[in-house]
C-alpha cells in the first residue's frame, strides 16, 4: 500500500490514523460483532457513537447549550435552501455578502424563498478581496446576514467576524475546525463534512436554539431544523457511518491539541506555501495578502500552456488533485487539517523543481 499526498478540495484527505482505526473496527466494532454501518441507528451502540461525536465537537468548538448541533444530509448545498426557509418569512429580507462562487450559489437559492439584498460584493476585484465592512449596505430589519468565511474555489478567507445586529449565518464548509471561532457570535454555522470533518454524506448545522421553530409553512419536514433538533438528528436514518468517522476525526483533533494547536500548524503550512509562491517568480496567487485562505491555495503558472505538464509531473511525484476548479482553472492546493506538513514540503519541492526545469 502506498498512500500519496492528497490536495483535493473535497472530498478531501482524512487523517491516516482515523482510516486505520476505521479499518480495525470495520468488521467488528469494539467486540459487538458487527460493523458500524450495519447497526440500527436507534441501537445503544450507535446512539453512543453519535452522542460522543457531538460532545467532542461541542468541546472542540466551545459550543454552549444555547445551540443545537444537527447531523444532517444533503450537503451544504441543501442548506442554501434550508437557511432561508427556516430563518425568514417569505416577505422578509436577508442580507448576503458575495465573495465568490459559493456565495453566489447561496444567493441564487435563497432568492427562491426570501427577498435577498446583496449587501456587499467583491465582484469588482474578480473576487480577490473581501469587501471592507464599512462598505456593507445592510438592511434595517434583515432576518439574517449570510456570508462565506472561506471561499473554497477562490481561496479568499475572512480573518474577522462581522458584527451585525441580525443573526449571522456562516457557510464554514471549508474552514470549520481549522482554527478556533467564537460560536456565540453566530446565529447559525453550517458545513458539509467532506472538507475538514470526514467523509461526504454528512452536513453539520450549529444553530442557536431561539431560531428554531419559525420555518416557513412550505418547508419540507426534513428541512425544518426543529425536526432534527427534536429528534436528535434521528427523525429518519442519519448517515451513520459518516457520523462515526466524523467522531473519529474529532477525537484525533482533540489528540492534536484542539483547534488552537491546529491553527498554529495550519498557519505554518499556509505561510510556507504562499511564501514560496510569492518568491518564486514563476507561480502567482491572485488573492490580496490579508485575505488569503489557510485551507485553499489557488495558484497559476507563469505560462498556462505548462499546466498539463505540471499536473502530470505532480501525479508522478505522488501529489494528487492539484487541478484548480473547472470554473477558474490553474491550480489549487487544499491543505486542510488532515494534509500533513510533509505534504506541503513535498509540494514546494516539486514546484521548485518544475520551475527550474521550465522557468
Ligand atoms: C464544498 C462547498 C459547498 C458545497 O458543499 P456540498 O456538501 O457539496 O453541497 C458549499 N460551500 C462551500 C464553502 C464549500 O466549500
mmCIF file of C-alpha atoms and ligand atoms in Angstrom:
data_model
loop_
_atom_site.group_PDB
_atom_site.id
_atom_site.type_symbol
_atom_site.label_atom_id
_atom_site.label_comp_id
_atom_site.label_asym_id
_atom_site.label_seq_id
_atom_site.Cartn_x
_atom_site.Cartn_y
_atom_site.Cartn_z
ATOM 1 C CA UNK A 1 0.000 0.000 0.000
ATOM 2 C CA UNK A 2 1.265 3.461 -0.748
ATOM 3 C CA UNK A 3 -0.785 6.443 0.228
ATOM 4 C CA UNK A 4 0.040 9.619 -1.643
ATOM 5 C CA UNK A 5 -0.432 13.236 -0.636
ATOM 6 C CA UNK A 6 -3.955 14.366 -1.474
ATOM 7 C CA UNK A 7 -4.651 18.068 -2.060
ATOM 8 C CA UNK A 8 -8.263 17.554 -3.126
ATOM 9 C CA UNK A 9 -10.698 20.364 -2.265
ATOM 10 C CA UNK A 10 -13.366 17.819 -1.353
ATOM 11 C CA UNK A 11 -13.930 15.031 -0.666
ATOM 12 C CA UNK A 12 -10.597 15.659 0.945
ATOM 13 C CA UNK A 13 -7.853 13.926 2.873
ATOM 14 C CA UNK A 14 -8.756 12.123 6.098
ATOM 15 C CA UNK A 15 -6.148 11.567 8.821
ATOM 16 C CA UNK A 16 -4.411 8.266 8.189
ATOM 17 C CA UNK A 17 -4.772 7.130 11.810
ATOM 18 C CA UNK A 18 -8.522 7.618 11.515
ATOM 19 C CA UNK A 19 -8.630 5.414 8.440
ATOM 20 C CA UNK A 20 -6.545 2.830 10.255
ATOM 21 C CA UNK A 21 -8.861 2.811 13.243
ATOM 22 C CA UNK A 22 -11.869 2.531 10.935
ATOM 23 C CA UNK A 23 -10.195 -0.431 9.257
ATOM 24 C CA UNK A 24 -9.520 -2.087 12.606
ATOM 25 C CA UNK A 25 -13.140 -1.664 13.597
ATOM 26 C CA UNK A 26 -14.662 -2.332 10.197
ATOM 27 C CA UNK A 27 -15.857 -5.909 10.636
ATOM 28 C CA UNK A 28 -16.354 -5.933 14.373
ATOM 29 C CA UNK A 29 -16.891 -2.636 16.156
ATOM 30 C CA UNK A 30 -15.423 -2.880 19.647
ATOM 31 C CA UNK A 31 -16.368 -6.529 20.138
ATOM 32 C CA UNK A 32 -20.042 -6.093 19.273
ATOM 33 C CA UNK A 33 -19.771 -8.434 16.305
ATOM 34 C CA UNK A 34 -20.930 -6.080 13.576
ATOM 35 C CA UNK A 35 -19.759 -3.015 11.684
ATOM 36 C CA UNK A 36 -20.998 0.486 12.416
ATOM 37 C CA UNK A 37 -22.765 0.633 9.051
ATOM 38 C CA UNK A 38 -24.806 -2.433 9.992
ATOM 39 C CA UNK A 39 -26.052 -1.042 13.307
ATOM 40 C CA UNK A 40 -29.556 0.223 13.888
ATOM 41 C CA UNK A 41 -29.343 3.966 14.312
ATOM 42 C CA UNK A 42 -31.506 3.505 17.401
ATOM 43 C CA UNK A 43 -29.224 0.922 18.999
ATOM 44 C CA UNK A 44 -27.423 1.925 22.189
ATOM 45 C CA UNK A 45 -24.107 1.435 20.374
ATOM 46 C CA UNK A 46 -24.918 3.869 17.564
ATOM 47 C CA UNK A 47 -26.617 6.356 19.876
ATOM 48 C CA UNK A 48 -23.472 6.249 21.995
ATOM 49 C CA UNK A 49 -21.242 6.876 18.976
ATOM 50 C CA UNK A 50 -23.495 9.755 17.902
ATOM 51 C CA UNK A 51 -23.604 11.378 21.327
ATOM 52 C CA UNK A 52 -19.858 11.080 21.810
ATOM 53 C CA UNK A 53 -19.201 12.723 18.437
ATOM 54 C CA UNK A 54 -21.492 15.613 19.332
ATOM 55 C CA UNK A 55 -19.891 16.010 22.767
ATOM 56 C CA UNK A 56 -16.413 16.082 21.223
ATOM 57 C CA UNK A 57 -17.438 18.628 18.598
ATOM 58 C CA UNK A 58 -19.006 20.803 21.304
ATOM 59 C CA UNK A 59 -15.794 20.626 23.296
ATOM 60 C CA UNK A 60 -13.559 21.376 20.300
ATOM 61 C CA UNK A 61 -15.556 24.409 19.201
ATOM 62 C CA UNK A 62 -16.795 25.545 22.607
ATOM 63 C CA UNK A 63 -20.463 25.193 21.642
ATOM 64 C CA UNK A 64 -22.811 26.061 24.518
ATOM 65 C CA UNK A 65 -26.210 24.555 25.300
ATOM 66 C CA UNK A 66 -27.806 27.598 23.681
ATOM 67 C CA UNK A 67 -27.029 25.908 20.373
ATOM 68 C CA UNK A 68 -28.353 22.733 18.793
ATOM 69 C CA UNK A 69 -25.858 20.657 16.811
ATOM 70 C CA UNK A 70 -27.543 18.857 13.941
ATOM 71 C CA UNK A 71 -26.103 15.971 11.912
ATOM 72 C CA UNK A 72 -27.881 16.160 8.554
ATOM 73 C CA UNK A 73 -27.645 15.020 4.945
ATOM 74 C CA UNK A 74 -27.866 16.878 1.676
ATOM 75 C CA UNK A 75 -24.568 18.732 1.802
ATOM 76 C CA UNK A 76 -24.003 22.430 2.268
ATOM 77 C CA UNK A 77 -25.968 22.980 -0.940
ATOM 78 C CA UNK A 78 -29.207 21.843 0.692
ATOM 79 C CA UNK A 79 -28.566 24.394 3.430
ATOM 80 C CA UNK A 80 -28.707 27.112 0.776
ATOM 81 C CA UNK A 81 -32.480 26.415 0.802
ATOM 82 C CA UNK A 82 -32.914 25.330 4.419
ATOM 83 C CA UNK A 83 -31.487 28.570 5.775
ATOM 84 C CA UNK A 84 -33.958 30.994 4.177
ATOM 85 C CA UNK A 85 -36.836 28.559 4.757
ATOM 86 C CA UNK A 86 -36.057 28.271 8.464
ATOM 87 C CA UNK A 87 -34.837 31.725 9.353
ATOM 88 C CA UNK A 88 -37.013 34.114 7.353
ATOM 89 C CA UNK A 89 -40.621 34.644 6.337
ATOM 90 C CA UNK A 90 -41.199 34.786 2.575
ATOM 91 C CA UNK A 91 -41.708 38.558 2.676
ATOM 92 C CA UNK A 92 -38.628 39.224 4.793
ATOM 93 C CA UNK A 93 -35.229 40.333 3.537
ATOM 94 C CA UNK A 94 -31.976 38.511 4.143
ATOM 95 C CA UNK A 95 -28.584 40.145 3.585
ATOM 96 C CA UNK A 96 -25.935 38.231 1.657
ATOM 97 C CA UNK A 97 -22.264 39.019 1.136
ATOM 98 C CA UNK A 98 -20.976 37.922 -2.246
ATOM 99 C CA UNK A 99 -17.333 36.838 -2.091
ATOM 100 C CA UNK A 100 -17.275 34.201 -4.821
ATOM 101 C CA UNK A 101 -18.665 31.006 -6.265
ATOM 102 C CA UNK A 102 -20.202 29.558 -3.105
ATOM 103 C CA UNK A 103 -21.742 32.864 -2.041
ATOM 104 C CA UNK A 104 -23.302 33.161 -5.477
ATOM 105 C CA UNK A 105 -24.887 29.733 -5.204
ATOM 106 C CA UNK A 106 -26.243 30.527 -1.749
ATOM 107 C CA UNK A 107 -27.705 33.794 -3.053
ATOM 108 C CA UNK A 108 -29.311 32.189 -6.077
ATOM 109 C CA UNK A 109 -31.069 29.562 -3.988
ATOM 110 C CA UNK A 110 -32.165 31.971 -1.250
ATOM 111 C CA UNK A 111 -33.884 34.160 -3.852
ATOM 112 C CA UNK A 112 -36.419 31.362 -4.355
ATOM 113 C CA UNK A 113 -37.674 31.760 -0.777
ATOM 114 C CA UNK A 114 -36.962 35.271 0.538
ATOM 115 C CA UNK A 115 -36.020 38.748 -0.579
ATOM 116 C CA UNK A 116 -32.272 38.897 -0.949
ATOM 117 C CA UNK A 117 -30.221 42.035 -0.504
ATOM 118 C CA UNK A 118 -26.655 41.592 -1.692
ATOM 119 C CA UNK A 119 -25.168 43.943 0.868
ATOM 120 C CA UNK A 120 -21.628 43.755 -0.484
ATOM 121 C CA UNK A 121 -19.844 42.108 -3.373
ATOM 122 C CA UNK A 122 -16.218 41.537 -4.302
ATOM 123 C CA UNK A 123 -17.075 41.103 -7.952
ATOM 124 C CA UNK A 124 -15.217 44.285 -8.975
ATOM 125 C CA UNK A 125 -11.943 42.764 -7.805
ATOM 126 C CA UNK A 126 -12.770 39.480 -9.517
ATOM 127 C CA UNK A 127 -13.268 38.058 -6.014
ATOM 128 C CA UNK A 128 -9.669 38.528 -4.946
ATOM 129 C CA UNK A 129 -10.630 40.671 -1.928
ATOM 130 C CA UNK A 130 -13.084 40.822 0.985
ATOM 131 C CA UNK A 131 -15.341 43.901 0.861
ATOM 132 C CA UNK A 132 -14.479 46.236 3.749
ATOM 133 C CA UNK A 133 -17.113 46.089 6.458
ATOM 134 C CA UNK A 134 -17.816 49.845 6.305
ATOM 135 C CA UNK A 135 -18.940 49.406 2.679
ATOM 136 C CA UNK A 136 -21.666 46.865 3.525
ATOM 137 C CA UNK A 137 -25.188 48.083 2.785
ATOM 138 C CA UNK A 138 -27.033 46.054 5.417
ATOM 139 C CA UNK A 139 -30.846 46.140 5.598
ATOM 140 C CA UNK A 140 -32.538 47.649 8.618
ATOM 141 C CA UNK A 141 -34.555 44.579 9.506
ATOM 142 C CA UNK A 142 -32.722 41.698 7.891
ATOM 143 C CA UNK A 143 -33.864 38.252 9.013
ATOM 144 C CA UNK A 144 -30.200 37.234 8.952
ATOM 145 C CA UNK A 145 -26.846 38.053 7.358
ATOM 146 C CA UNK A 146 -25.189 35.283 5.343
ATOM 147 C CA UNK A 147 -21.539 35.100 4.386
ATOM 148 C CA UNK A 148 -18.925 32.565 3.355
ATOM 149 C CA UNK A 149 -15.928 32.793 5.719
ATOM 150 C CA UNK A 150 -13.785 30.776 3.330
ATOM 151 C CA UNK A 151 -14.392 30.655 -0.414
ATOM 152 C CA UNK A 152 -13.075 27.224 -1.313
ATOM 153 C CA UNK A 153 -12.715 27.942 -5.033
ATOM 154 C CA UNK A 154 -11.311 31.477 -4.944
ATOM 155 C CA UNK A 155 -9.162 30.883 -1.863
ATOM 156 C CA UNK A 156 -10.406 34.001 -0.069
ATOM 157 C CA UNK A 157 -10.897 33.933 3.707
ATOM 158 C CA UNK A 158 -12.264 36.289 6.342
ATOM 159 C CA UNK A 159 -9.941 36.767 9.311
ATOM 160 C CA UNK A 160 -12.539 38.817 11.163
ATOM 161 C CA UNK A 161 -16.125 38.179 12.139
ATOM 162 C CA UNK A 162 -18.710 40.715 11.001
ATOM 163 C CA UNK A 163 -20.540 42.370 13.886
ATOM 164 C CA UNK A 164 -24.142 42.658 12.771
ATOM 165 C CA UNK A 165 -27.491 43.061 14.515
ATOM 166 C CA UNK A 166 -29.285 40.236 12.710
ATOM 167 C CA UNK A 167 -28.314 36.590 13.283
ATOM 168 C CA UNK A 168 -25.052 35.887 11.470
ATOM 169 C CA UNK A 169 -25.087 32.798 9.239
ATOM 170 C CA UNK A 170 -21.812 31.293 8.020
ATOM 171 C CA UNK A 171 -21.021 28.661 5.415
ATOM 172 C CA UNK A 172 -17.945 27.195 7.088
ATOM 173 C CA UNK A 173 -17.717 24.139 4.833
ATOM 174 C CA UNK A 174 -14.017 24.582 4.105
ATOM 175 C CA UNK A 175 -12.807 26.360 7.232
ATOM 176 C CA UNK A 176 -14.614 24.699 10.147
ATOM 177 C CA UNK A 177 -12.184 23.191 12.687
ATOM 178 C CA UNK A 178 -9.157 24.828 11.031
ATOM 179 C CA UNK A 179 -8.856 27.359 13.868
ATOM 180 C CA UNK A 180 -10.912 28.491 16.865
ATOM 181 C CA UNK A 181 -14.057 30.573 16.328
ATOM 182 C CA UNK A 182 -16.338 32.178 18.892
ATOM 183 C CA UNK A 183 -19.562 30.330 18.148
ATOM 184 C CA UNK A 184 -21.517 32.839 20.259
ATOM 185 C CA UNK A 185 -21.055 35.436 17.526
ATOM 186 C CA UNK A 186 -23.155 33.342 15.149
ATOM 187 C CA UNK A 187 -26.819 32.515 14.721
ATOM 188 C CA UNK A 188 -26.008 29.542 12.546
ATOM 189 C CA UNK A 189 -22.887 27.787 11.275
ATOM 190 C CA UNK A 190 -23.057 25.062 8.652
ATOM 191 C CA UNK A 191 -20.599 22.830 6.866
ATOM 192 C CA UNK A 192 -20.558 19.887 4.520
ATOM 193 C CA UNK A 193 -18.335 17.270 6.135
ATOM 194 C CA UNK A 194 -16.157 16.318 3.194
ATOM 195 C CA UNK A 195 -13.590 19.095 3.545
ATOM 196 C CA UNK A 196 -12.441 19.286 7.139
ATOM 197 C CA UNK A 197 -14.711 16.926 9.070
ATOM 198 C CA UNK A 198 -14.886 13.498 7.469
ATOM 199 C CA UNK A 199 -16.441 11.702 4.525
ATOM 200 C CA UNK A 200 -19.138 13.110 2.261
ATOM 201 C CA UNK A 201 -22.764 12.489 3.165
ATOM 202 C CA UNK A 202 -22.861 14.351 6.467
ATOM 203 C CA UNK A 203 -23.685 18.022 6.959
ATOM 204 C CA UNK A 204 -23.303 19.756 10.293
ATOM 205 C CA UNK A 205 -25.527 22.646 11.359
ATOM 206 C CA UNK A 206 -24.900 24.522 14.604
ATOM 207 C CA UNK A 207 -27.916 26.715 15.264
ATOM 208 C CA UNK A 208 -28.932 28.955 18.148
ATOM 209 C CA UNK A 209 -31.991 27.366 19.687
ATOM 210 C CA UNK A 210 -34.081 30.544 19.733
ATOM 211 C CA UNK A 211 -34.008 30.489 15.912
ATOM 212 C CA UNK A 212 -35.774 27.122 15.764
ATOM 213 C CA UNK A 213 -39.498 26.663 15.193
ATOM 214 C CA UNK A 214 -40.034 29.580 12.809
ATOM 215 C CA UNK A 215 -39.818 27.768 9.489
ATOM 216 C CA UNK A 216 -41.987 28.840 6.565
ATOM 217 C CA UNK A 217 -45.133 26.726 6.091
ATOM 218 C CA UNK A 218 -43.841 25.248 2.845
ATOM 219 C CA UNK A 219 -40.661 23.936 4.490
ATOM 220 C CA UNK A 220 -40.327 20.187 3.948
ATOM 221 C CA UNK A 221 -40.390 18.329 7.268
ATOM 222 C CA UNK A 222 -36.900 17.030 6.597
ATOM 223 C CA UNK A 223 -35.507 20.545 6.068
ATOM 224 C CA UNK A 224 -37.065 22.017 9.203
ATOM 225 C CA UNK A 225 -34.274 22.303 11.761
ATOM 226 C CA UNK A 226 -36.792 21.730 14.534
ATOM 227 C CA UNK A 227 -37.479 18.241 13.201
ATOM 228 C CA UNK A 228 -33.817 17.367 13.550
ATOM 229 C CA UNK A 229 -33.368 19.164 16.861
ATOM 230 C CA UNK A 230 -36.401 17.485 18.443
ATOM 231 C CA UNK A 231 -35.247 14.049 17.287
ATOM 232 C CA UNK A 232 -31.504 14.202 17.986
ATOM 233 C CA UNK A 233 -30.944 14.230 14.193
ATOM 234 C CA UNK A 234 -32.610 10.804 14.010
ATOM 235 C CA UNK A 235 -36.055 11.654 12.651
ATOM 236 C CA UNK A 236 -35.101 9.332 9.820
ATOM 237 C CA UNK A 237 -31.983 7.254 9.248
ATOM 238 C CA UNK A 238 -28.952 9.520 9.560
ATOM 239 C CA UNK A 239 -25.653 8.894 7.720
ATOM 240 C CA UNK A 240 -24.389 6.634 10.487
ATOM 241 C CA UNK A 241 -21.036 5.662 9.016
ATOM 242 C CA UNK A 242 -20.105 9.255 8.178
ATOM 243 C CA UNK A 243 -21.211 10.340 11.664
ATOM 244 C CA UNK A 244 -18.971 7.678 13.243
ATOM 245 C CA UNK A 245 -15.999 8.674 11.071
ATOM 246 C CA UNK A 246 -16.514 12.342 11.895
ATOM 247 C CA UNK A 247 -16.407 11.292 15.533
ATOM 248 C CA UNK A 248 -13.036 9.634 14.988
ATOM 249 C CA UNK A 249 -11.763 12.846 13.366
ATOM 250 C CA UNK A 250 -12.974 14.882 16.369
ATOM 251 C CA UNK A 251 -11.069 12.544 18.710
ATOM 252 C CA UNK A 252 -7.994 12.917 16.500
ATOM 253 C CA UNK A 253 -8.289 16.713 16.639
ATOM 254 C CA UNK A 254 -8.509 16.604 20.426
ATOM 255 C CA UNK A 255 -5.381 14.459 20.440
ATOM 256 C CA UNK A 256 -3.600 17.052 18.297
ATOM 257 C CA UNK A 257 -4.288 19.662 20.976
ATOM 258 C CA UNK A 258 -7.564 21.063 19.677
ATOM 259 C CA UNK A 259 -8.219 23.973 17.358
ATOM 260 C CA UNK A 260 -5.605 26.323 18.801
ATOM 261 C CA UNK A 261 -2.927 23.759 18.006
ATOM 262 C CA UNK A 262 -4.427 23.201 14.544
ATOM 263 C CA UNK A 263 -4.311 26.918 13.837
ATOM 264 C CA UNK A 264 -0.578 27.022 14.566
ATOM 265 C CA UNK A 265 0.059 24.122 12.197
ATOM 266 C CA UNK A 266 -2.309 25.445 9.538
ATOM 267 C CA UNK A 267 -0.734 28.908 9.581
ATOM 268 C CA UNK A 268 2.721 27.424 9.270
ATOM 269 C CA UNK A 269 1.677 25.269 6.312
ATOM 270 C CA UNK A 270 -0.027 28.172 4.534
ATOM 271 C CA UNK A 271 2.804 30.645 5.172
ATOM 272 C CA UNK A 272 5.332 28.234 3.723
ATOM 273 C CA UNK A 273 3.320 27.715 0.570
ATOM 274 C CA UNK A 274 2.361 31.368 -0.026
ATOM 275 C CA UNK A 275 5.908 32.422 0.840
ATOM 276 C CA UNK A 276 7.319 30.108 -1.770
ATOM 277 C CA UNK A 277 4.743 31.150 -4.407
ATOM 278 C CA UNK A 278 5.394 34.870 -3.852
ATOM 279 C CA UNK A 279 9.171 34.497 -4.129
ATOM 280 C CA UNK A 280 9.182 32.010 -6.982
ATOM 281 C CA UNK A 281 8.899 34.429 -9.887
ATOM 282 C CA UNK A 282 7.098 31.557 -11.632
ATOM 283 C CA UNK A 283 3.885 30.947 -9.693
ATOM 284 C CA UNK A 284 1.306 33.505 -8.647
ATOM 285 C CA UNK A 285 -1.609 33.650 -6.204
ATOM 286 C CA UNK A 286 -4.189 36.309 -7.123
ATOM 287 C CA UNK A 287 -5.698 36.955 -3.674
ATOM 288 C CA UNK A 288 -4.951 40.066 -1.589
ATOM 289 C CA UNK A 289 -2.451 39.097 1.096
ATOM 290 C CA UNK A 290 -4.709 39.854 4.083
ATOM 291 C CA UNK A 291 -7.478 37.560 2.779
ATOM 292 C CA UNK A 292 -5.554 34.518 1.674
ATOM 293 C CA UNK A 293 -7.178 31.269 2.683
ATOM 294 C CA UNK A 294 -5.357 28.996 5.113
ATOM 295 C CA UNK A 295 -7.109 25.998 3.608
ATOM 296 C CA UNK A 296 -7.338 26.510 -0.171
ATOM 297 C CA UNK A 297 -4.388 27.927 -2.073
ATOM 298 C CA UNK A 298 -5.063 28.634 -5.739
ATOM 299 C CA UNK A 299 -2.114 29.488 -7.951
ATOM 300 C CA UNK A 300 -1.272 29.902 -11.612
ATOM 301 C CA UNK A 301 1.891 29.128 -13.542
ATOM 302 C CA UNK A 302 3.824 31.748 -15.497
ATOM 303 C CA UNK A 303 2.543 30.106 -18.686
ATOM 304 C CA UNK A 304 -0.719 28.167 -18.614
ATOM 305 C CA UNK A 305 0.471 26.054 -21.534
ATOM 306 C CA UNK A 306 2.554 24.274 -18.875
ATOM 307 C CA UNK A 307 -0.486 23.336 -16.731
ATOM 308 C CA UNK A 308 -0.829 19.837 -18.151
ATOM 309 C CA UNK A 309 2.836 19.019 -17.689
ATOM 310 C CA UNK A 310 2.723 20.406 -14.142
ATOM 311 C CA UNK A 311 -0.211 18.195 -13.196
ATOM 312 C CA UNK A 312 1.216 15.085 -14.847
ATOM 313 C CA UNK A 313 4.546 15.583 -13.074
ATOM 314 C CA UNK A 314 2.795 16.206 -9.771
ATOM 315 C CA UNK A 315 0.889 12.986 -10.128
ATOM 316 C CA UNK A 316 4.127 11.104 -10.749
ATOM 317 C CA UNK A 317 5.642 12.754 -7.687
ATOM 318 C CA UNK A 318 2.746 11.438 -5.570
ATOM 319 C CA UNK A 319 0.914 14.764 -5.289
ATOM 320 C CA UNK A 320 -2.751 14.283 -6.124
ATOM 321 C CA UNK A 321 -5.619 16.570 -7.107
ATOM 322 C CA UNK A 322 -3.863 19.892 -7.690
ATOM 323 C CA UNK A 323 -6.028 20.953 -10.622
ATOM 324 C CA UNK A 324 -7.937 24.183 -9.985
ATOM 325 C CA UNK A 325 -11.734 24.283 -10.020
ATOM 326 C CA UNK A 326 -13.179 23.995 -13.510
ATOM 327 C CA UNK A 327 -14.658 27.497 -13.198
ATOM 328 C CA UNK A 328 -11.313 29.237 -12.610
ATOM 329 C CA UNK A 329 -8.616 26.931 -13.999
ATOM 330 C CA UNK A 330 -4.999 26.966 -12.851
ATOM 331 C CA UNK A 331 -4.011 25.018 -9.764
ATOM 332 C CA UNK A 332 -5.319 24.719 -6.254
ATOM 333 C CA UNK A 333 -3.725 23.046 -3.269
ATOM 334 C CA UNK A 334 -6.201 22.351 -0.487
ATOM 335 C CA UNK A 335 -4.273 21.953 2.728
ATOM 336 C CA UNK A 336 -6.921 21.005 5.261
ATOM 337 C CA UNK A 337 -6.225 19.710 8.773
ATOM 338 C CA UNK A 338 -5.585 16.177 7.529
ATOM 339 C CA UNK A 339 -2.949 17.254 4.993
ATOM 340 C CA UNK A 340 0.339 16.914 6.878
ATOM 341 C CA UNK A 341 3.095 19.488 6.782
ATOM 342 C CA UNK A 342 5.287 16.971 4.903
ATOM 343 C CA UNK A 343 2.773 17.135 2.070
ATOM 344 C CA UNK A 344 3.264 20.891 1.804
ATOM 345 C CA UNK A 345 7.043 20.437 1.891
ATOM 346 C CA UNK A 346 6.828 17.830 -0.865
ATOM 347 C CA UNK A 347 4.615 20.114 -2.942
ATOM 348 C CA UNK A 348 7.021 23.037 -2.609
ATOM 349 C CA UNK A 349 9.988 20.823 -3.529
ATOM 350 C CA UNK A 350 8.138 19.670 -6.650
ATOM 351 C CA UNK A 351 7.121 23.227 -7.572
ATOM 352 C CA UNK A 352 10.728 24.389 -7.217
ATOM 353 C CA UNK A 353 11.967 21.602 -9.399
ATOM 354 C CA UNK A 354 9.300 22.212 -12.032
ATOM 355 C CA UNK A 355 10.010 25.952 -12.129
ATOM 356 C CA UNK A 356 13.713 25.310 -12.503
ATOM 357 C CA UNK A 357 13.164 22.987 -15.429
ATOM 358 C CA UNK A 358 10.584 25.226 -17.135
ATOM 359 C CA UNK A 359 11.276 28.778 -15.996
HETATM 360 C C1 LIG B 1 -17.946 22.396 -0.928
HETATM 361 C C2 LIG B 1 -18.677 23.614 -0.523
HETATM 362 C C3 LIG B 1 -20.069 23.711 -0.657
HETATM 363 C C4 LIG B 1 -20.905 22.621 -1.273
HETATM 364 O O1 LIG B 1 -20.928 21.536 -0.438
HETATM 365 P P1 LIG B 1 -21.817 20.252 -0.787
HETATM 366 O O2 LIG B 1 -21.721 19.492 0.503
HETATM 367 O O3 LIG B 1 -21.165 19.562 -1.940
HETATM 368 O O4 LIG B 1 -23.176 20.692 -1.100
HETATM 369 C C5 LIG B 1 -20.676 24.874 -0.229
HETATM 370 N N1 LIG B 1 -19.979 25.873 0.311
HETATM 371 C C6 LIG B 1 -18.646 25.815 0.454
HETATM 372 C C7 LIG B 1 -17.914 26.974 1.051
HETATM 373 C C8 LIG B 1 -17.947 24.682 0.042
HETATM 374 O O5 LIG B 1 -16.621 24.614 0.191
#
